[in-house]
Coordinates of C-alpha atoms in Angstrom, one line a residue:
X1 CA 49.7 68.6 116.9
X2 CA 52.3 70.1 119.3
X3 CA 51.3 71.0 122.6
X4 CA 52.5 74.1 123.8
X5 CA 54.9 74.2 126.5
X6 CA 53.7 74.9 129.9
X7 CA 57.0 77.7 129.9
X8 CA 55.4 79.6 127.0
X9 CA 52.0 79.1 128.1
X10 CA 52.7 80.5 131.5
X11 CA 54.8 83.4 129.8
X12 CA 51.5 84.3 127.4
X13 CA 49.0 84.2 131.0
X14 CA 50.9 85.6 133.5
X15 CA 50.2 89.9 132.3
X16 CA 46.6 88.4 133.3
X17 CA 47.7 88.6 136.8
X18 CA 48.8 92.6 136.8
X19 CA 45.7 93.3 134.9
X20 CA 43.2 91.5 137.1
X21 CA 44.9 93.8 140.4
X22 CA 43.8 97.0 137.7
X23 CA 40.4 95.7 137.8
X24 CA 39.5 95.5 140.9
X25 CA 40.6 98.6 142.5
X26 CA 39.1 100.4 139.5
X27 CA 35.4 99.3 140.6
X28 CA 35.9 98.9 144.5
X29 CA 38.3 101.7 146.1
X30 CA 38.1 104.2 143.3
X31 CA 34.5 105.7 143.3
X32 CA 34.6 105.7 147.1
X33 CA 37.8 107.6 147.3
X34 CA 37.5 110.2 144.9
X35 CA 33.9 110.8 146.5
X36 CA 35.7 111.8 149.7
X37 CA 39.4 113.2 148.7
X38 CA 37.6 115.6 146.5
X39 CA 34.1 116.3 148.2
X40 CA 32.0 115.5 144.7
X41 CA 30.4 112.5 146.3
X42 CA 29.0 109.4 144.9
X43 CA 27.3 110.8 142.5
X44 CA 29.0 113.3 140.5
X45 CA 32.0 110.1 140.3
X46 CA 29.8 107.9 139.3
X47 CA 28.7 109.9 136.5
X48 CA 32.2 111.3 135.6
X49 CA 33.2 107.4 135.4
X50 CA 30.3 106.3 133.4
X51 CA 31.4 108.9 131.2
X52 CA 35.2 107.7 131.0
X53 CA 33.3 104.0 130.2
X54 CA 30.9 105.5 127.1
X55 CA 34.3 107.0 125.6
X56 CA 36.4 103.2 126.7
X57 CA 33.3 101.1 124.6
X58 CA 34.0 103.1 121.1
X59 CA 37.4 102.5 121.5
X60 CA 36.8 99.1 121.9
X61 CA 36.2 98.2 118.1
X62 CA 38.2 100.5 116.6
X63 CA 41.7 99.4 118.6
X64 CA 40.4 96.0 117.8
X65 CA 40.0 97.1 113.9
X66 CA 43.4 98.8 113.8
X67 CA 45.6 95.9 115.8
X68 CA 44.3 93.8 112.4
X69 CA 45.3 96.4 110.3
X70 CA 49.5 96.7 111.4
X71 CA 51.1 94.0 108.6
X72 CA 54.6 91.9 110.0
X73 CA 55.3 90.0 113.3
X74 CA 55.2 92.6 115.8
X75 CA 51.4 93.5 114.8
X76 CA 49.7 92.5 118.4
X77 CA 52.9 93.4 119.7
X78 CA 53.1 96.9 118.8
X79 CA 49.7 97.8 120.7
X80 CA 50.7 95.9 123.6
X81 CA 54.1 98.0 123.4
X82 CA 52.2 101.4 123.0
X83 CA 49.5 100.3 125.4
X84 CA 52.2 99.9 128.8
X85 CA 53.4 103.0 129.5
X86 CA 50.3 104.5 129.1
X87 CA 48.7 102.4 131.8
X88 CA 51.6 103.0 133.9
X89 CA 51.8 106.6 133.6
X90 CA 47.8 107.4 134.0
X91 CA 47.2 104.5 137.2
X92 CA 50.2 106.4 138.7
X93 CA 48.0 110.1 138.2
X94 CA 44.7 108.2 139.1
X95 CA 45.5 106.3 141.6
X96 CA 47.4 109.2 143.6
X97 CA 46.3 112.2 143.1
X98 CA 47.2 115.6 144.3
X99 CA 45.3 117.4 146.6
X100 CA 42.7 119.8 144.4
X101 CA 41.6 118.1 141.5
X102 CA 38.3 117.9 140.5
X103 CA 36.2 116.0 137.7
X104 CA 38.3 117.2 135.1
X105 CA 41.1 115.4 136.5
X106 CA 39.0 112.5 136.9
X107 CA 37.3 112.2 133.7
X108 CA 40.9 112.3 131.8
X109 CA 43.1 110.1 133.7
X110 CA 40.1 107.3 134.1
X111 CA 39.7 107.2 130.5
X112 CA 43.5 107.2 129.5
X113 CA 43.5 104.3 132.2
X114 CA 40.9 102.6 130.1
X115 CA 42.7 103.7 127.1
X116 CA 45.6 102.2 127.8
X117 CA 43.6 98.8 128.8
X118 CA 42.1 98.7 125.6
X119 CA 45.1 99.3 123.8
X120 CA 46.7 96.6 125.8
X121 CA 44.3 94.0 126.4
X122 CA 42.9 93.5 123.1
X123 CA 46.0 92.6 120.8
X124 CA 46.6 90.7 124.0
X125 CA 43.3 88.3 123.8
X126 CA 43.6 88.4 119.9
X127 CA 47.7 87.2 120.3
X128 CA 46.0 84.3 122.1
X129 CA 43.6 83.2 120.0
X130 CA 46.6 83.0 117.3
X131 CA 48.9 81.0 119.8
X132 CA 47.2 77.7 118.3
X133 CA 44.8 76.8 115.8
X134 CA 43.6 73.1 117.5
X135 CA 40.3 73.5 118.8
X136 CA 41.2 72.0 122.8
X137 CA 44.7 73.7 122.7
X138 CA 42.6 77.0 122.6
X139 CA 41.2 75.9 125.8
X140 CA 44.6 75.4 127.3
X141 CA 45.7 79.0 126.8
X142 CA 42.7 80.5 127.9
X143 CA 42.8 78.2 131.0
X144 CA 45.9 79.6 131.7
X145 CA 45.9 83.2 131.1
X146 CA 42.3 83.1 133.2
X147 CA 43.9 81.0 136.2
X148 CA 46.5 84.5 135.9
X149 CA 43.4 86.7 136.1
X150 CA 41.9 84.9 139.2
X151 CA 44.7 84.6 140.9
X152 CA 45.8 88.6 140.3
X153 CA 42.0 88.9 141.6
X154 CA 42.5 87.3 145.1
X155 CA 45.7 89.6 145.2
X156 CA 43.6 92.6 145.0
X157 CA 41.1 91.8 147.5
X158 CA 43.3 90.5 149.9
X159 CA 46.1 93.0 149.8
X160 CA 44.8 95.6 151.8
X161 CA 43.2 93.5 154.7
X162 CA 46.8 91.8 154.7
X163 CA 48.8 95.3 155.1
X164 CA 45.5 96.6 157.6
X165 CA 44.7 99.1 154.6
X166 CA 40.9 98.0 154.2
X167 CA 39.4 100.9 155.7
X168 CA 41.6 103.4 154.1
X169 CA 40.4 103.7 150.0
X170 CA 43.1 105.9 149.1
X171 CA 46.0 103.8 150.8
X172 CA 44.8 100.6 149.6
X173 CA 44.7 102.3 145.9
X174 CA 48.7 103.3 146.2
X175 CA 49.8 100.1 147.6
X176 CA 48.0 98.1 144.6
X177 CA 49.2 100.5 142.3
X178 CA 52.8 100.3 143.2
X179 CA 52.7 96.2 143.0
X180 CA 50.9 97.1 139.6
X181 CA 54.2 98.9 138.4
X182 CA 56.3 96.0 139.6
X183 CA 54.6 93.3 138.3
X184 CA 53.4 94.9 134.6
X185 CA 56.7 95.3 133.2
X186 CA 58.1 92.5 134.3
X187 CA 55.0 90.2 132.6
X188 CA 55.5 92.3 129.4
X189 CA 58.5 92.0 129.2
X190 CA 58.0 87.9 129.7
X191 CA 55.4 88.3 127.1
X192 CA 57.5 89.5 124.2
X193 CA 60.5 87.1 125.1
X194 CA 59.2 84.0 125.5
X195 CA 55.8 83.9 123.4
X196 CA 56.1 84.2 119.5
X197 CA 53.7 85.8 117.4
X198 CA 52.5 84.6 113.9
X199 CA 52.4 86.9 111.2
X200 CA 49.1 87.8 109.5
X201 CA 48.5 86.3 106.5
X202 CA 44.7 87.7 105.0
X203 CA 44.2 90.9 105.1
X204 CA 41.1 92.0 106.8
X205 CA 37.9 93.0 104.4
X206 CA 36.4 96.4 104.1
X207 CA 33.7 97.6 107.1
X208 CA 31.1 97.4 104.9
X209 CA 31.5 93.8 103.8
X210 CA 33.0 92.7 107.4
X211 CA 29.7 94.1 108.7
X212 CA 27.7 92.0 105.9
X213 CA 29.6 88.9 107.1
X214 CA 29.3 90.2 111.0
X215 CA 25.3 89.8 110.5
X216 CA 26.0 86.3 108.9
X217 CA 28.3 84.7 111.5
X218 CA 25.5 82.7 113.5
X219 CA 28.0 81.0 115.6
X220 CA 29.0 84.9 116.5
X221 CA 25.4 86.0 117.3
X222 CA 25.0 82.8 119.3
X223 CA 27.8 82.8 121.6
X224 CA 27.9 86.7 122.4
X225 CA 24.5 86.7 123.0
X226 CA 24.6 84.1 125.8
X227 CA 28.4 85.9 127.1
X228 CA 26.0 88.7 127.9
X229 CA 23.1 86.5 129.2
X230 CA 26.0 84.6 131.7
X231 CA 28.1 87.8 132.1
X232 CA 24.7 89.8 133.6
X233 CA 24.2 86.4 135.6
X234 CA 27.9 87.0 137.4
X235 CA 27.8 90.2 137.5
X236 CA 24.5 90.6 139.3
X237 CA 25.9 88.5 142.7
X238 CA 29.4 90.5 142.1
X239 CA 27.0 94.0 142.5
X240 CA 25.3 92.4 145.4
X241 CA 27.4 89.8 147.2
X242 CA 28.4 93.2 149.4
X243 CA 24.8 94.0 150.1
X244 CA 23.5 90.4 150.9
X245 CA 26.3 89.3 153.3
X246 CA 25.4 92.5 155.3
X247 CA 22.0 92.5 155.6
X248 CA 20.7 89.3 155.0
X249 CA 23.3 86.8 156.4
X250 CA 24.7 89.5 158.9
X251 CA 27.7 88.7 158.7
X252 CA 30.2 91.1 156.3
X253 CA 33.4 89.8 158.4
X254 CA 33.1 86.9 156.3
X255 CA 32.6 89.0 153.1
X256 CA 36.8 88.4 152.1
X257 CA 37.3 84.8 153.1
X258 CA 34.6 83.8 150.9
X259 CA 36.0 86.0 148.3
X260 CA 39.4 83.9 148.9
X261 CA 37.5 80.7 148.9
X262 CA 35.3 81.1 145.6
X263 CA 38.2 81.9 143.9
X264 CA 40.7 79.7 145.3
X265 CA 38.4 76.6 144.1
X266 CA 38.0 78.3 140.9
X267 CA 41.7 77.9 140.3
X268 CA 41.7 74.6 141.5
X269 CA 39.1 73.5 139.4
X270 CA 40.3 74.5 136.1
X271 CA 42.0 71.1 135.1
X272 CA 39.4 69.1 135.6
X273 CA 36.7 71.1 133.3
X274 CA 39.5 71.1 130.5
X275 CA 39.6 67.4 131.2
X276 CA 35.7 67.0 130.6
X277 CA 35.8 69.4 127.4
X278 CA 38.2 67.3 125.6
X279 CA 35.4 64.5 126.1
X280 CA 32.4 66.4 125.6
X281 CA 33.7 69.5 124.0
X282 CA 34.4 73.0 125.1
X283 CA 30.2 74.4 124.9
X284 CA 28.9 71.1 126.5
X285 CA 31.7 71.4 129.3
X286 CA 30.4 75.4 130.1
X287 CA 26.9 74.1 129.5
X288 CA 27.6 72.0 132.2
X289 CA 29.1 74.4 134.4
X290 CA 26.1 76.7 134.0
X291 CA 23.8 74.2 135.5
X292 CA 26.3 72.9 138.5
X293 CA 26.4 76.4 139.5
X294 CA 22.6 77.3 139.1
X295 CA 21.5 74.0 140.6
X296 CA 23.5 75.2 144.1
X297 CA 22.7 78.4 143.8
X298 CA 19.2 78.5 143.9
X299 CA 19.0 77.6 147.7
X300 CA 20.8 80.6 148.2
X301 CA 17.6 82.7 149.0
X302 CA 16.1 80.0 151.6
X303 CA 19.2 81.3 153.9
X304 CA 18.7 84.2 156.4
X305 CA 20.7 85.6 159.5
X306 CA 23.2 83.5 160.9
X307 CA 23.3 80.6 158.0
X308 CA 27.4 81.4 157.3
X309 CA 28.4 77.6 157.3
X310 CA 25.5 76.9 154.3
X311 CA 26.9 79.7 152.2
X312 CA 30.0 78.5 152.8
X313 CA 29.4 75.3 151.2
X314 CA 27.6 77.2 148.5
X315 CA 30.5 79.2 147.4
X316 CA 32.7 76.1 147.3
X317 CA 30.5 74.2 144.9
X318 CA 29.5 77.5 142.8
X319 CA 33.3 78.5 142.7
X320 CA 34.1 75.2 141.1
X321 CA 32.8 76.6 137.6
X322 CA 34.2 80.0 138.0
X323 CA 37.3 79.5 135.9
X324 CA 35.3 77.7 133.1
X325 CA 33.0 80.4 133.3
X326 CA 35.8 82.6 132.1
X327 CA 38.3 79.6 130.2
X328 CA 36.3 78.1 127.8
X329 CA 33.7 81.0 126.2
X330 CA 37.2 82.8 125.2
X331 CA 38.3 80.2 123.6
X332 CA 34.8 79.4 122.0
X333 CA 35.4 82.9 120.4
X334 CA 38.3 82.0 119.0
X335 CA 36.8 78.8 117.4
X336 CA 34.1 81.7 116.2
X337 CA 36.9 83.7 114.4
X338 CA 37.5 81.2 112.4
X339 CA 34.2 80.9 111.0
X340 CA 34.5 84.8 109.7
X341 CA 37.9 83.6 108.3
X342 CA 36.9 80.9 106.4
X343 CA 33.7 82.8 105.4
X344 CA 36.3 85.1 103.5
X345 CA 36.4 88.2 106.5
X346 CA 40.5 88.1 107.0
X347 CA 42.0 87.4 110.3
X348 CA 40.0 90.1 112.2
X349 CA 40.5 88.9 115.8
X350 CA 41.0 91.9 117.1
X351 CA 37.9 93.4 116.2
X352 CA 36.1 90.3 117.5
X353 CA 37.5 90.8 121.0
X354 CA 37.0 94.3 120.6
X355 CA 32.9 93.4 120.0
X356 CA 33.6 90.9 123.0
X357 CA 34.7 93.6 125.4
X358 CA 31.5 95.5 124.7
X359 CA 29.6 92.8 125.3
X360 CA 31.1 92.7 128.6
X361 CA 30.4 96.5 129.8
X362 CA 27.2 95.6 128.4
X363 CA 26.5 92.7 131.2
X364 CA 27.8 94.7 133.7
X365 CA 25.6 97.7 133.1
X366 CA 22.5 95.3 132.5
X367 CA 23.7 94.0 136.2
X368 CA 23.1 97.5 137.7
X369 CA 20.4 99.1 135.6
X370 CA 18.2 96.0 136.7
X371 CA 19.2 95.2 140.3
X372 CA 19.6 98.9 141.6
X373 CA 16.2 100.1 140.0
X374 CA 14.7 96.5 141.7
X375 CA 15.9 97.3 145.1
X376 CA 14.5 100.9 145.2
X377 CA 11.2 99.8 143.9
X378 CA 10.8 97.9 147.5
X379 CA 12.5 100.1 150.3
X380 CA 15.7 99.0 150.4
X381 CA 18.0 100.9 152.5
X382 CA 21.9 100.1 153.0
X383 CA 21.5 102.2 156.4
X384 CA 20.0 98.5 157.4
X385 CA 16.2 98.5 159.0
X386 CA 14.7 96.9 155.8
X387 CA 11.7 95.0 155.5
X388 CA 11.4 90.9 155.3
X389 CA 9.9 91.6 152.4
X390 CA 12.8 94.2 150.8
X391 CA 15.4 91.4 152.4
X392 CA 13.7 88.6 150.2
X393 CA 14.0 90.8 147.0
X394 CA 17.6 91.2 147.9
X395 CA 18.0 87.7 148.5
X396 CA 16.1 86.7 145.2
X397 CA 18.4 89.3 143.4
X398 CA 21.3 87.9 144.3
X399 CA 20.7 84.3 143.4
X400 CA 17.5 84.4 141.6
X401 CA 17.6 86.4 138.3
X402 CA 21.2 84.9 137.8
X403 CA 19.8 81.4 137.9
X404 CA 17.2 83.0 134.8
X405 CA 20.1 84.6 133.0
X406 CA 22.3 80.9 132.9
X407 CA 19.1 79.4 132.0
X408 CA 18.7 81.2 129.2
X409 CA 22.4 81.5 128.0
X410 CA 22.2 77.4 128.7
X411 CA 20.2 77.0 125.8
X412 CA 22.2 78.8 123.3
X413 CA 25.2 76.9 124.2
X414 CA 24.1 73.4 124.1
X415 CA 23.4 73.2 120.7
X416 CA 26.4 75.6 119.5
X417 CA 26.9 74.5 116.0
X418 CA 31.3 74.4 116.2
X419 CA 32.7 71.3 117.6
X420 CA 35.7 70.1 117.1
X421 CA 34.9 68.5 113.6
X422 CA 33.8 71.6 112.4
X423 CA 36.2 73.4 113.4
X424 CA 39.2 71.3 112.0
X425 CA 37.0 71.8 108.6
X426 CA 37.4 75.4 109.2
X427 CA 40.5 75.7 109.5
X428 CA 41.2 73.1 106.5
X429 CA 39.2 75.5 104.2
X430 CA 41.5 79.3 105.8
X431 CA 44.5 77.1 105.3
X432 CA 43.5 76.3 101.5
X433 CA 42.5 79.9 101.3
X434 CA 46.2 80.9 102.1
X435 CA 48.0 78.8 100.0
X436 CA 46.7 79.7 96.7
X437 CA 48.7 83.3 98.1
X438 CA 51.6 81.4 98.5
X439 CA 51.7 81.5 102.0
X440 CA 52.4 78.4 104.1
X441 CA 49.7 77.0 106.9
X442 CA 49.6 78.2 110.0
X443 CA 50.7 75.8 112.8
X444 CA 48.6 73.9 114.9
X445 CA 50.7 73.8 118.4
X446 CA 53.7 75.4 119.3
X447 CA 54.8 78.4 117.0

């Protein structure tokens, strides 16, 4: 097997980086400034984005469906081609605005943004999951296109305290979005260059017998099930870690140097969890990282006022399985496709991402639907003046119930039936598949 250059590699993770400064802005400074710039408050955006979301999850499968569909070399490609300029022309509408627009306005450019994401991002996890057909190389290019994502993610956080802009939603949203149209086209276009792409050679099955052997992928049941389980565990502290730094540790100066420092030892950490998986394998390594970051965790409720040096050393040890948390599942997924392949499905990795990203809104709205609903139940006001008692549900929130989900997701992945043996006899039995079509192996390294 041919490892793939660390040249290529970087070239196929680096878009990660503009995409993850999209993210953020999306969830933090958006809401909050179209609440004020056009008087609709919280509300009324809230809805009008949960809206834009509903319409981005149906797209989801069916861009995924369709990027398996387009025949030749250029078939994640194209997407990816078509997908740019729509991001860059819709961030540039939503993120600055003219004066008078209302929900309308709203509703259309946040779903093109999304729109354009989807068209983008899908072919783009799919192209990856093609880059390499050895079960720890996978591992490799998600490591790197993740380390891209976190590292675009500390960019976006820390941008607008470094240029003074923190206060100021609607400044920080055009400074992000002008490095966003700098740095997009420039990883694109480093994208298509440098990184090839292998022609499909199955042809995807019908819906009706793709959803037949959908039902009978176990691995695919399995493992999506415990991304949601671990994606509602993140996600609840990411929905809260505002809320409990304020009012429980009082102490929200703080909030973006942790932010710098969870992530920063994320990045750091990466090598040394693709290290272990090559010993123990990729779902023992995230098992693994599951319980590291429960097992500090959990003393997170025992802190109170004052207690900034303990969480400190919390979020060093918790951030060291952040960028498995993220590395390793994706390319799990990819070990997954090629259980519907051999099983007769096609290459349909599109439309598994495109399942994958739903999965993913669905953690995030599990994260609000329980944790909002929780903290009204008891009191909780963010004017401050709560309770002990609403402070301890906070607390237990925040660190608590995502200690249950990882738990739970633990034991799914423990025993995930695809190591590395199986895979290789996966890809032995595509690869035989293919030939009797005339059409040579796919490579197992560099292509």
């Amino acid at each position: 097997m041919t490892a793939i250059t660390r040249g290529r590699l970087a070239a196929y993770g680096v878009p990660g980086l503009p995409m993850a400064i999209l993210g953020l802005p999306l969830f933090v400074f958006l809401p909050t400034f179209y609440a004020e710039f056009t008087g609709m408050g919280l509300a009324m955006v809230g809805l009008i984005l949960l809206a834009a979301r509903l319409f981005d999850v149906v797209t989801d499968p069916l861009v995924g469906h369709f990027s398996d569909r387009i025949r030749g070399p250029f078939r994640r490609r194209a997407l990816i081609v078509l997908g740019t300029p729509l991001l860059l022309l819709s961030v540039e509408m939503l993120f600055r605005p003219a004066e008078g627009v209302g929900a309308a306005y709203l509703f259309v450019f946040s779903a093109l943004v999304y729109l354009g994401w989807t068209l983008f991002a899908l072919p783009y996890f799919a192209w990856g999951a093609e880059l390499s057909t050895d079960y720890h190389e996978r591992s490799r290019i998600s490591a790197w296109r993740e380390g891209f994502v976190v590292a675009g993610t500390v960019i976006a956080a820390s941008l607008p305290a470094v240029l003074g802009l923190e206060n100021d939603a609607g400044a920080s949203l055009s400074a992000l979005a002008t490095l966003f149209w700098w740095l997009l086209p420039l990883a694109v276009l480093a994208l298509l260059l440098v990184v090839p792409e292998r022609p499909g050679r199955l042809v995807p099955v019908a819906w009706r017998q793709g959803l037949i052997l959908l039902r009978q992928n176990r691995p695919f049941r399995r493992l999506v099930l415990a991304w949601v389980l671990n994606g509602t565990a993140n996600a609840i502290p990411a929905t809260l870690f505002l809320l409990f730094i304020t009012h429980v540790l009082e102490a929200p100066e703080h909030a973006g140097p942790l932010l710098l420092v969870y992530f920063g030892v994320g990045i750091a950490a990466l090598p040394g969890w693709l290290f272990l998986a090559r010993r123990l394998g990729k779902h023992r390594a995230w098992t693994l990282s599951m319980l590291l970051a429960s097992g500090f965790f959990i003393w997170v409720p025992f802190l109170g006022a004052g207690d900034v040096a303990w969480f400190y050393l919390i979020t060093v040890l918790t951030g060291l399985s952040l960028g498995v948390d993220l590395a390793l599942p994706a390319a799990m997924q990819a070990d997954v496709i090629d259980q519907d392949t051999a099983e007769g499905g096609g290459e349909r990795a599109g439309l598994f991402f495109g399942l994958w990203g739903m999965a993913t809104k669905l953690a995030l709205a599990l994260a609000v639907g329980i944790t909002f609903p929780l903290l009204g139940a008891v009191g909780f006001s963010t004017d401050g003046g709560n309770a002990p008692e609403a402070l301890l549900v906070l607390a237990l929130a925040y660190a608590g119930l995502p200690v249950l989900f990882k738990l739970a997701a633990m034991g799914l992945v423990w025993t995930f039936p695809l190591d590395e043996q199986t895979q290789r006899s996966l890809r032995e039995r595509i690869d035989a598949r293919a030939e009797t079509t005339g059409i040579p192996p796919a490579p197992t390294g560099d292509i």
